Amino acid sequence: MVDLSVDFDKEAAMEWLRKVSPRRVLIQSPLGLRALAERLDKFVKEWGAESFISSSPTWGGCDIAVEEAKRVGAEGIIHIGHAPFLSQTELPVLYIEARYRDYKPLKDMVESVASALGNHKRVGVGFTVQWLDHLARFMNDLSAKGFAVLAGEPGGHLSHRGQILGCDYTSLKSIEPLVDCFLVVGSVFHALGAALVSEKPTLMVDPHTQRVEWMGDKAKRILASRYHMITRFQRARRVAIIVSRKPGQYLMGLAQKLKKLLNDKGMEAAIIVSDEITTENLSDFSFDAYVNTACPRLSIEDQARFSKPLLLPVEVLVALEEISWDEVLRNGLLLNMSLKSSIT
Ligand code: SF4
């Protein structure tokens, strides 16, 4: 069992409370970290503010419960489990990350990682925030095996050197020309994302399962299925563009531009606003296809559960023959932000 730190920096929390001086605080956390939410609830009350615990899903640092906090009159939010994602929020947010304390599960993999890397001597590493405390040690251990190991600086929605998110691989992209391959410490979810943003091979290293796996085949299957969805979308006449209410996913401006683009091509388009995008939420609509401007991973991981195409904005541009599929493959399927800016 890997030990996830569920402690928090009391001094930093105290300093945030002093600075923000909230009368009421809302505390949100993903499943698995609810015990820490309970401890923070006690801490906030002892400090002298009223505290509420949210039980709503908390998918990422993009998912800040601003509406819920405003509904209960909270003047600040404590968000547990993710690194800071947004540089500006409507209410002050204290992010409390959760980090794995023990290096051993990762250290135990150094030999098998070195053997899997083989002749890929220049390696760009990306870590999920939970493993970041061990970035420097792991880089040293791989260097000692004869590899040149690089970590990129944060950009986009990232906060730390070497960090990656399921929707943001800016740190890896910044070092792409300098490396032979990427190595992602985290899960298949995170490594697959890296394999979808670059043509460089990506090795997954999962300290939980002790698995080491190249992601090329999985990425190829996903890309083939995405192209199939693009061709289905081309036959659609009535399309709905989904906009998420979550602060870090809200892209109404992009949705409106896509709507105009679709209308200009003779397609009917509507905009649907949603908090959680599920098959149930969409099941009663009669649209031929959907565009997903929310979390891009919904279109990758959840497409199979939707009976209609759920295209990413960049895939819509391919369907409308505004850009080529080859261009997407070169730039990366999940690099929506840069392509989004090209139509904004
Ligand atoms: S947008 Fe999706 S992948 Fe990115 S942080 Fe949010 S939940 Fe995670």
GROMACS .gro file of C-alpha atoms and ligand atoms in nm:
model
  352
    1MET     CA    1   0.000   0.000   0.000
    2VAL     CA    2   0.149   0.337  -0.100
    3ASP     CA    3   0.131   0.595   0.176
    4LEU     CA    4  -0.040   0.917   0.061
    5SER     CA    5   0.037   1.208   0.288
    6VAL     CA    6  -0.285   1.337   0.431
    7ASP     CA    7  -0.130   1.602   0.646
    8PHE     CA    8  -0.140   1.974   0.579
    9ASP     CA    9   0.085   2.266   0.655
   10LYS     CA   10  -0.085   2.424   0.955
   11GLU     CA   11   0.126   2.740   0.935
   12ALA     CA   12   0.032   2.795   0.569
   13ALA     CA   13  -0.336   2.730   0.645
   14MET     CA   14  -0.322   2.971   0.939
   15GLU     CA   15  -0.153   3.236   0.727
   16TRP     CA   16  -0.421   3.200   0.456
   17LEU     CA   17  -0.698   3.231   0.716
   18ARG     CA   18  -0.533   3.542   0.864
   19LYS     CA   19  -0.491   3.699   0.522
   20VAL     CA   20  -0.836   3.617   0.382
   21SER     CA   21  -1.009   3.649   0.719
   22PRO     CA   22  -1.320   3.458   0.604
   23ARG     CA   23  -1.626   3.435   0.824
   24ARG     CA   24  -1.725   3.117   0.642
   25VAL     CA   25  -1.517   2.859   0.453
   26LEU     CA   26  -1.617   2.576   0.217
   27ILE     CA   27  -1.387   2.272   0.213
   28GLN     CA   28  -1.384   2.044  -0.093
   29SER     CA   29  -1.193   1.721  -0.151
   30PRO     CA   30  -1.187   1.423  -0.388
   31LEU     CA   31  -1.286   1.077  -0.268
   32GLY     CA   32  -1.000   0.924  -0.071
   33LEU     CA   33  -0.914   1.252   0.101
   34ARG     CA   34  -1.236   1.315   0.289
   35ALA     CA   35  -1.070   1.244   0.625
   36LEU     CA   36  -0.844   1.543   0.566
   37ALA     CA   37  -1.153   1.754   0.488
   38GLU     CA   38  -1.291   1.660   0.830
   39ARG     CA   39  -0.964   1.759   1.000
   40LEU     CA   40  -0.956   2.091   0.818
   41ASP     CA   41  -1.317   2.153   0.914
   42LYS     CA   42  -1.214   2.123   1.279
   43PHE     CA   43  -0.905   2.340   1.224
   44VAL     CA   44  -1.107   2.621   1.060
   45LYS     CA   45  -1.366   2.615   1.338
   46GLU     CA   46  -1.095   2.630   1.606
   47TRP     CA   47  -0.947   2.929   1.425
   48GLY     CA   48  -1.283   3.101   1.462
   49ALA     CA   49  -1.462   3.079   1.125
   50GLU     CA   50  -1.769   2.883   1.030
   51SER     CA   51  -1.688   2.582   0.810
   52PHE     CA   52  -1.880   2.364   0.566
   53ILE     CA   53  -1.769   2.042   0.396
   54SER     CA   54  -1.870   1.982   0.034
   55SER     CA   55  -1.947   1.626  -0.076
   56SER     CA   56  -1.973   1.716  -0.445
   57PRO     CA   57  -1.730   1.547  -0.686
   58THR     CA   58  -1.390   1.721  -0.706
   59TRP     CA   59  -1.224   1.603  -1.027
   60GLY     CA   60  -0.923   1.833  -1.047
   61GLY     CA   61  -0.780   2.175  -0.968
   62CYS     CA   62  -1.011   2.300  -1.247
   63ASP     CA   63  -1.312   2.206  -1.038
   64ILE     CA   64  -1.336   2.483  -0.779
   65ALA     CA   65  -1.673   2.487  -0.599
   66VAL     CA   66  -1.732   2.861  -0.640
   67GLU     CA   67  -2.110   2.838  -0.696
   68GLU     CA   68  -2.154   2.609  -0.397
   69ALA     CA   69  -1.938   2.835  -0.179
   70LYS     CA   70  -2.136   3.143  -0.279
   71ARG     CA   71  -2.463   2.959  -0.211
   72VAL     CA   72  -2.360   2.894   0.151
   73GLY     CA   73  -2.208   3.241   0.194
   74ALA     CA   74  -1.847   3.119   0.215
   75GLU     CA   75  -1.578   3.384   0.166
   76GLY     CA   76  -1.300   3.137   0.089
   77ILE     CA   77  -1.252   2.780  -0.036
   78ILE     CA   78  -1.007   2.516   0.081
   79HIS     CA   79  -0.944   2.279  -0.210
   80ILE     CA   80  -0.774   1.950  -0.118
   81GLY     CA   81  -0.577   1.710  -0.336
   82HIS     CA   82  -0.469   1.916  -0.638
   83ALA     CA   83  -0.207   2.176  -0.723
   84PRO     CA   84  -0.315   2.533  -0.805
   85PHE     CA   85  -0.472   2.535  -1.153
   86LEU     CA   86  -0.623   2.881  -1.193
   87SER     CA   87  -0.426   3.201  -1.145
   88GLN     CA   88  -0.745   3.395  -1.066
   89THR     CA   89  -1.062   3.285  -0.892
   90GLU     CA   90  -1.379   3.461  -0.788
   91LEU     CA   91  -1.318   3.365  -0.423
   92PRO     CA   92  -0.981   3.314  -0.249
   93VAL     CA   93  -0.870   2.950  -0.269
   94LEU     CA   94  -0.621   2.762  -0.052
   95TYR     CA   95  -0.495   2.456  -0.243
   96ILE     CA   96  -0.370   2.172  -0.024
   97GLU     CA   97  -0.182   1.912  -0.227
   98ALA     CA   98  -0.145   1.548  -0.128
   99ARG     CA   99   0.199   1.395  -0.178
  100TYR     CA  100   0.331   1.039  -0.145
  101ARG     CA  101   0.585   1.034   0.137
  102ASP     CA  102   0.768   0.713   0.057
  103TYR     CA  103   1.016   0.700  -0.232
  104LYS     CA  104   1.055   0.320  -0.207
  105PRO     CA  105   0.776   0.218  -0.452
  106LEU     CA  106   0.939   0.437  -0.719
  107LYS     CA  107   1.299   0.359  -0.622
  108ASP     CA  108   1.219  -0.014  -0.652
  109MET     CA  109   1.138   0.047  -1.020
  110VAL     CA  110   1.463   0.219  -1.125
  111GLU     CA  111   1.616  -0.106  -1.260
  112SER     CA  112   1.308  -0.208  -1.462
  113VAL     CA  113   1.265   0.149  -1.591
  114ALA     CA  114   1.629   0.161  -1.705
  115SER     CA  115   1.589  -0.171  -1.883
  116ALA     CA  116   1.263  -0.061  -2.055
  117LEU     CA  117   1.423   0.267  -2.167
  118GLY     CA  118   1.703   0.080  -2.343
  119ASN     CA  119   1.859   0.308  -2.604
  120HIS     CA  120   1.633   0.605  -2.531
  121LYS     CA  121   1.915   0.784  -2.354
  122ARG     CA  122   1.767   1.136  -2.334
  123VAL     CA  123   1.455   1.120  -2.119
  124GLY     CA  124   1.197   1.392  -2.042
  125VAL     CA  125   1.014   1.320  -1.717
  126GLY     CA  126   0.663   1.424  -1.611
  127PHE     CA  127   0.523   1.353  -1.265
  128THR     CA  128   0.172   1.375  -1.125
  129VAL     CA  129   0.167   1.612  -0.830
  130GLN     CA  130   0.132   1.323  -0.582
  131TRP     CA  131   0.481   1.192  -0.673
  132LEU     CA  132   0.659   1.527  -0.718
  133ASP     CA  133   0.847   1.511  -0.385
  134HIS     CA  134   1.058   1.235  -0.543
  135LEU     CA  135   1.132   1.404  -0.878
  136ALA     CA  136   1.493   1.504  -0.797
  137ARG     CA  137   1.586   1.168  -0.641
  138PHE     CA  138   1.440   0.973  -0.933
  139MET     CA  139   1.618   1.193  -1.185
  140ASN     CA  140   1.947   1.135  -1.000
  141ASP     CA  141   1.893   0.760  -0.985
  142LEU     CA  142   1.822   0.740  -1.359
  143SER     CA  143   2.121   0.966  -1.435
  144ALA     CA  144   2.339   0.725  -1.237
  145LYS     CA  145   2.227   0.455  -1.484
  146GLY     CA  146   2.364   0.659  -1.775
  147PHE     CA  147   2.055   0.852  -1.887
  148ALA     CA  148   2.034   1.227  -1.950
  149VAL     CA  149   1.717   1.320  -1.762
  150LEU     CA  150   1.529   1.647  -1.810
  151ALA     CA  151   1.225   1.802  -1.641
  152GLY     CA  152   1.041   2.097  -1.796
  153GLU     CA  153   0.938   2.421  -1.629
  154PRO     CA  154   0.568   2.477  -1.551
  155GLY     CA  155   0.345   2.658  -1.799
  156GLY     CA  156  -0.025   2.659  -1.881
  157HIS     CA  157  -0.218   2.534  -1.578
  158LEU     CA  158   0.085   2.374  -1.412
  159SER     CA  159   0.240   2.497  -1.087
  160HIS     CA  160   0.559   2.296  -1.048
  161ARG     CA  161   0.869   2.197  -1.244
  162GLY     CA  162   0.821   1.849  -1.391
  163GLN     CA  163   0.448   1.842  -1.315
  164ILE     CA  164   0.188   1.716  -1.562
  165LEU     CA  165  -0.192   1.708  -1.561
  166GLY     CA  166  -0.432   1.493  -1.763
  167CYS     CA  167  -0.505   1.802  -1.974
  168ASP     CA  168  -0.174   1.987  -1.958
  169TYR     CA  169   0.166   1.860  -2.070
  170THR     CA  170   0.330   2.200  -2.121
  171SER     CA  171   0.631   2.096  -1.912
  172LEU     CA  172   0.699   1.797  -2.141
  173LYS     CA  173   0.629   1.987  -2.463
  174SER     CA  174   0.885   2.251  -2.361
  175ILE     CA  175   1.163   1.989  -2.363
  176GLU     CA  176   1.030   1.777  -2.652
  177PRO     CA  177   1.306   1.864  -2.902
  178LEU     CA  178   1.576   1.776  -2.647
  179VAL     CA  179   1.467   1.421  -2.560
  180ASP     CA  180   1.428   1.078  -2.722
  181CYS     CA  181   1.122   0.987  -2.518
  182PHE     CA  182   0.894   1.089  -2.233
  183LEU     CA  183   0.863   0.905  -1.904
  184VAL     CA  184   0.550   0.966  -1.696
  185VAL     CA  185   0.530   0.873  -1.329
  186GLY     CA  186   0.164   0.830  -1.240
  187SER     CA  187  -0.101   0.617  -1.406
  188VAL     CA  188  -0.204   0.498  -1.753
  189PHE     CA  189  -0.441   0.797  -1.760
  190HIS     CA  190  -0.157   1.047  -1.729
  191ALA     CA  191   0.092   0.861  -1.951
  192LEU     CA  192  -0.164   0.809  -2.226
  193GLY     CA  193  -0.229   1.183  -2.228
  194ALA     CA  194   0.143   1.245  -2.286
  195ALA     CA  195   0.138   0.994  -2.571
  196LEU     CA  196  -0.150   1.191  -2.727
  197VAL     CA  197   0.036   1.523  -2.724
  198SER     CA  198   0.357   1.411  -2.892
  199GLU     CA  199   0.493   1.171  -3.148
  200LYS     CA  200   0.780   1.094  -2.910
  201PRO     CA  201   0.740   0.753  -2.738
  202THR     CA  202   0.603   0.765  -2.381
  203LEU     CA  203   0.688   0.519  -2.104
  204MET     CA  204   0.440   0.482  -1.818
  205VAL     CA  205   0.580   0.416  -1.471
  206ASP     CA  206   0.314   0.335  -1.214
  207PRO     CA  207   0.456   0.292  -0.861
  208HIS     CA  208   0.118   0.162  -0.733
  209THR     CA  209   0.107  -0.138  -0.965
  210GLN     CA  210   0.486  -0.149  -1.030
  211ARG     CA  211   0.402  -0.156  -1.403
  212VAL     CA  212   0.624  -0.012  -1.675
  213GLU     CA  213   0.462   0.011  -2.018
  214TRP     CA  214   0.515   0.195  -2.347
  215MET     CA  215   0.197   0.380  -2.444
  216GLY     CA  216   0.235   0.371  -2.825
  217ASP     CA  217  -0.020   0.097  -2.900
  218LYS     CA  218  -0.285   0.240  -2.669
  219ALA     CA  219  -0.238   0.590  -2.817
  220LYS     CA  220  -0.265   0.451  -3.173
  221ARG     CA  221  -0.597   0.280  -3.090
  222ILE     CA  222  -0.734   0.600  -2.935
  223LEU     CA  223  -0.627   0.813  -3.233
  224ALA     CA  224  -0.788   0.568  -3.480
  225SER     CA  225  -1.113   0.581  -3.285
  226ARG     CA  226  -1.097   0.963  -3.265
  227TYR     CA  227  -1.058   0.982  -3.643
  228HIS     CA  228  -1.358   0.754  -3.682
  229MET     CA  229  -1.562   0.993  -3.462
  230ILE     CA  230  -1.452   1.287  -3.678
  231THR     CA  231  -1.586   1.114  -3.991
  232ARG     CA  232  -1.917   1.042  -3.813
  233PHE     CA  233  -1.935   1.408  -3.706
  234GLN     CA  234  -1.903   1.515  -4.070
  235ARG     CA  235  -2.241   1.354  -4.140
  236ALA     CA  236  -2.411   1.547  -3.855
  237ARG     CA  237  -2.660   1.825  -3.927
  238ARG     CA  238  -2.759   1.928  -3.572
  239VAL     CA  239  -2.480   1.970  -3.318
  240ALA     CA  240  -2.468   2.072  -2.950
  241ILE     CA  241  -2.161   2.235  -2.798
  242ILE     CA  242  -2.117   2.154  -2.431
  243VAL     CA  243  -1.985   2.422  -2.195
  244SER     CA  244  -1.889   2.324  -1.841
  245ARG     CA  245  -1.981   2.549  -1.548
  246LYS     CA  246  -1.663   2.448  -1.366
  247PRO     CA  247  -1.440   2.758  -1.333
  248GLY     CA  248  -1.131   2.593  -1.481
  249GLN     CA  249  -1.321   2.442  -1.773
  250TYR     CA  250  -1.558   2.726  -1.860
  251LEU     CA  251  -1.495   2.826  -2.224
  252MET     CA  252  -1.809   3.005  -2.338
  253GLY     CA  253  -1.618   3.233  -2.576
  254LEU     CA  254  -1.473   2.931  -2.755
  255ALA     CA  255  -1.817   2.762  -2.769
  256GLN     CA  256  -1.970   3.072  -2.929
  257LYS     CA  257  -1.694   3.086  -3.189
  258LEU     CA  258  -1.739   2.718  -3.269
  259LYS     CA  259  -2.115   2.772  -3.299
  260LYS     CA  260  -2.060   3.048  -3.553
  261LEU     CA  261  -1.814   2.832  -3.744
  262LEU     CA  262  -2.064   2.544  -3.757
  263ASN     CA  263  -2.346   2.778  -3.862
  264ASP     CA  264  -2.125   2.923  -4.137
  265LYS     CA  265  -2.080   2.568  -4.267
  266GLY     CA  266  -2.458   2.524  -4.278
  267MET     CA  267  -2.494   2.319  -3.960
  268GLU     CA  268  -2.747   2.388  -3.685
  269ALA     CA  269  -2.576   2.438  -3.347
  270ALA     CA  270  -2.691   2.485  -2.988
  271ILE     CA  271  -2.495   2.543  -2.667
  272ILE     CA  272  -2.562   2.323  -2.364
  273VAL     CA  273  -2.439   2.436  -2.021
  274SER     CA  274  -2.365   2.161  -1.773
  275ASP     CA  275  -2.189   2.092  -1.446
  276GLU     CA  276  -2.137   1.717  -1.486
  277ILE     CA  277  -2.137   1.577  -1.841
  278THR     CA  278  -2.289   1.230  -1.835
  279THR     CA  279  -2.471   1.002  -2.080
  280GLU     CA  280  -2.786   1.045  -1.866
  281ASN     CA  281  -2.769   1.426  -1.896
  282LEU     CA  282  -2.753   1.404  -2.275
  283SER     CA  283  -2.973   1.099  -2.336
  284ASP     CA  284  -3.298   1.286  -2.401
  285PHE     CA  285  -3.156   1.528  -2.661
  286SER     CA  286  -3.186   1.455  -3.033
  287PHE     CA  287  -2.863   1.615  -3.158
  288ASP     CA  288  -2.658   1.418  -3.409
  289ALA     CA  289  -2.325   1.496  -3.240
  290TYR     CA  290  -2.162   1.693  -2.957
  291VAL     CA  291  -1.860   1.916  -2.910
  292ASN     CA  292  -1.688   1.899  -2.572
  293THR     CA  293  -1.525   2.224  -2.456
  294ALA     CA  294  -1.501   2.093  -2.096
  295CYS     CA  295  -1.242   1.847  -1.964
  296PRO     CA  296  -1.078   1.707  -2.280
  297ARG     CA  297  -1.034   1.365  -2.119
  298LEU     CA  298  -1.411   1.310  -2.133
  299SER     CA  299  -1.378   1.269  -2.510
  300ILE     CA  300  -1.093   1.021  -2.466
  301GLU     CA  301  -1.193   0.810  -2.168
  302ASP     CA  302  -1.573   0.835  -2.185
  303GLN     CA  303  -1.650   0.841  -2.560
  304ALA     CA  304  -1.739   0.469  -2.559
  305ARG     CA  305  -2.027   0.538  -2.317
  306PHE     CA  306  -2.179   0.803  -2.548
  307SER     CA  307  -2.369   0.685  -2.855
  308LYS     CA  308  -2.290   1.008  -3.047
  309PRO     CA  309  -1.950   1.163  -3.134
  310LEU     CA  310  -1.818   1.385  -2.852
  311LEU     CA  311  -1.555   1.585  -3.040
  312LEU     CA  312  -1.283   1.804  -2.899
  313PRO     CA  313  -1.272   2.158  -3.045
  314VAL     CA  314  -0.959   2.077  -3.241
  315GLU     CA  315  -1.130   1.770  -3.390
  316VAL     CA  316  -1.418   1.991  -3.506
  317LEU     CA  317  -1.164   2.197  -3.699
  318VAL     CA  318  -1.048   1.875  -3.868
  319ALA     CA  319  -1.409   1.771  -3.943
  320LEU     CA  320  -1.471   2.111  -4.102
  321GLU     CA  321  -1.145   2.084  -4.296
  322GLU     CA  322  -1.002   2.397  -4.130
  323ILE     CA  323  -0.688   2.207  -4.027
  324SER     CA  324  -0.547   1.867  -4.119
  325TRP     CA  325  -0.544   1.556  -3.900
  326ASP     CA  326  -0.167   1.536  -3.957
  327GLU     CA  327  -0.131   1.880  -3.803
  328VAL     CA  328  -0.322   1.761  -3.496
  329LEU     CA  329  -0.101   1.453  -3.470
  330ARG     CA  330   0.209   1.673  -3.487
  331ASN     CA  331   0.086   1.929  -3.232
  332GLY     CA  332  -0.090   1.683  -3.002
  333LEU     CA  333  -0.454   1.593  -2.964
  334LEU     CA  334  -0.487   1.739  -2.615
  335LEU     CA  335  -0.313   2.065  -2.690
  336ASN     CA  336  -0.645   2.234  -2.728
  337MET     CA  337  -0.545   2.559  -2.570
  338SER     CA  338  -0.303   2.656  -2.847
  339LEU     CA  339  -0.545   2.550  -3.118
  340LYS     CA  340  -0.829   2.714  -2.934
  341SER     CA  341  -0.640   3.041  -2.951
  342SER     CA  342  -0.614   3.004  -3.328
  343ILE     CA  343  -0.991   3.032  -3.360
  344THR     CA  344  -1.036   3.296  -3.090
  345SF4     S1  345  -0.974   1.959  -1.701
  345SF4    FE1  346  -0.987   1.736  -1.669
  345SF4     S2  347  -0.779   1.660  -1.681
  345SF4    FE2  348  -0.767   1.882  -1.652
  345SF4     S3  349  -0.748   1.910  -1.429
  345SF4    FE3  350  -0.965   1.921  -1.480
  345SF4     S4  351  -1.044   1.713  -1.451
  345SF4    FE4  352  -0.819   1.699  -1.466
   0.00000   0.00000   0.00000
